[in-house]
mmCIF file of C-alpha atoms in Angstrom:
data_model
loop_
_atom_site.group_PDB
_atom_site.id
_atom_site.type_symbol
_atom_site.label_atom_id
_atom_site.label_comp_id
_atom_site.label_asym_id
_atom_site.label_seq_id
_atom_site.Cartn_x
_atom_site.Cartn_y
_atom_site.Cartn_z
ATOM 1 C CA MET A 1 13.294 49.428 -103.153
ATOM 2 C CA ILE A 2 14.698 51.441 -100.446
ATOM 3 C CA THR A 3 12.306 52.451 -97.360
ATOM 4 C CA ASP A 4 12.806 54.191 -94.164
ATOM 5 C CA ARG A 5 11.956 52.420 -90.814
ATOM 6 C CA LYS A 6 8.516 53.607 -91.432
ATOM 7 C CA GLY A 7 8.194 52.195 -94.623
ATOM 8 C CA ARG A 8 8.315 55.462 -96.577
ATOM 9 C CA THR A 9 9.912 55.220 -100.030
ATOM 10 C CA LEU A 10 12.546 57.690 -101.153
ATOM 11 C CA ALA A 11 10.042 59.335 -103.422
ATOM 12 C CA ASP A 12 7.506 59.695 -100.354
ATOM 13 C CA ARG A 13 10.401 61.496 -98.321
ATOM 14 C CA VAL A 14 11.233 63.850 -100.988
ATOM 15 C CA ALA A 15 7.529 64.533 -101.972
ATOM 16 C CA ALA A 16 6.758 65.406 -98.006
ATOM 17 C CA ILE A 17 9.638 68.174 -98.181
ATOM 18 C CA HIS A 18 8.196 71.755 -98.477
ATOM 19 C CA ARG A 19 10.251 74.815 -99.431
ATOM 20 C CA HIS A 20 9.523 78.384 -99.790
ATOM 21 C CA GLY A 21 10.057 80.045 -103.252
ATOM 22 C CA ASP A 22 9.170 78.760 -106.575
ATOM 23 C CA PRO A 23 7.161 75.492 -106.716
ATOM 24 C CA VAL A 24 8.932 72.460 -106.977
ATOM 25 C CA THR A 25 8.248 70.505 -110.128
ATOM 26 C CA ALA A 26 7.789 66.738 -110.421
ATOM 27 C CA GLU A 27 10.966 66.426 -112.465
ATOM 28 C CA GLN A 28 12.987 68.133 -109.466
ATOM 29 C CA ARG A 29 11.554 65.907 -106.997
ATOM 30 C CA GLU A 30 12.475 62.683 -109.085
ATOM 31 C CA GLN A 31 15.911 64.026 -109.641
ATOM 32 C CA ALA A 32 16.395 64.621 -105.877
ATOM 33 C CA ALA A 33 14.842 61.081 -105.189
ATOM 34 C CA ALA A 34 17.570 59.672 -107.744
ATOM 35 C CA LEU A 35 20.377 61.715 -106.079
ATOM 36 C CA LEU A 36 19.372 60.405 -102.628
ATOM 37 C CA ALA A 37 19.059 56.815 -103.997
ATOM 38 C CA ASP A 38 22.757 57.246 -105.268
ATOM 39 C CA LEU A 39 24.087 58.613 -102.061
ATOM 40 C CA LEU A 40 22.351 55.751 -100.068
ATOM 41 C CA GLU A 41 23.840 53.239 -102.478
ATOM 42 C CA ALA A 42 27.162 54.432 -101.779
ATOM 43 C CA ALA A 43 26.569 54.702 -97.984
ATOM 44 C CA ALA A 44 25.280 51.189 -97.938
ATOM 45 C CA ARG A 45 28.942 49.963 -98.726
ATOM 46 C CA HIS A 46 29.683 51.647 -95.289
ATOM 47 C CA GLY A 47 26.948 49.883 -93.353
ATOM 48 C CA VAL A 48 24.736 53.263 -93.244
ATOM 49 C CA THR A 49 21.306 53.631 -93.890
ATOM 50 C CA LEU A 50 18.739 56.273 -94.423
ATOM 51 C CA ASP A 51 17.613 55.889 -90.725
ATOM 52 C CA ASP A 52 21.313 56.404 -89.523
ATOM 53 C CA PHE A 53 21.311 59.927 -91.605
ATOM 54 C CA ASP A 54 17.642 60.766 -90.129
ATOM 55 C CA TYR A 55 19.455 60.876 -86.566
ATOM 56 C CA THR A 56 21.719 63.505 -87.777
ATOM 57 C CA VAL A 57 20.968 65.285 -91.011
ATOM 58 C CA ASP A 58 17.999 65.538 -93.252
ATOM 59 C CA LEU A 59 19.587 63.934 -96.250
ATOM 60 C CA PRO A 60 16.330 63.797 -98.467
ATOM 61 C CA GLY A 61 15.913 67.691 -97.817
ATOM 62 C CA GLY A 62 19.596 68.244 -98.722
ATOM 63 C CA CYS A 63 19.059 66.465 -101.961
ATOM 64 C CA LEU A 64 16.229 68.518 -103.054
ATOM 65 C CA ASP A 65 18.117 71.817 -101.871
ATOM 66 C CA VAL A 66 20.734 70.809 -104.130
ATOM 67 C CA ILE A 67 18.725 70.124 -107.165
ATOM 68 C CA LEU A 68 17.045 73.539 -106.662
ATOM 69 C CA ALA A 69 20.316 75.325 -106.207
ATOM 70 C CA LYS A 70 21.261 73.879 -109.790
ATOM 71 C CA ARG A 71 18.284 75.648 -111.128
ATOM 72 C CA ARG A 72 19.179 79.239 -109.449
ATOM 73 C CA ASN A 73 22.812 78.905 -110.204
#
């Protein structure tokens, strides 16, 4: 199980994200957490962790935004 430096799981990180607009469903949060896990698996091959991303970009939020954008498009 992947966690950040504070011990939060990927699902915890995605669940903590709040966006304006339509409510985010549990299914969308699960999809965002799965996307995040896949991206972090690829990043690990380069020695990069979620904590590394946290210093520069909101990767969990970006994953949720992508999932929500798919619904709109």
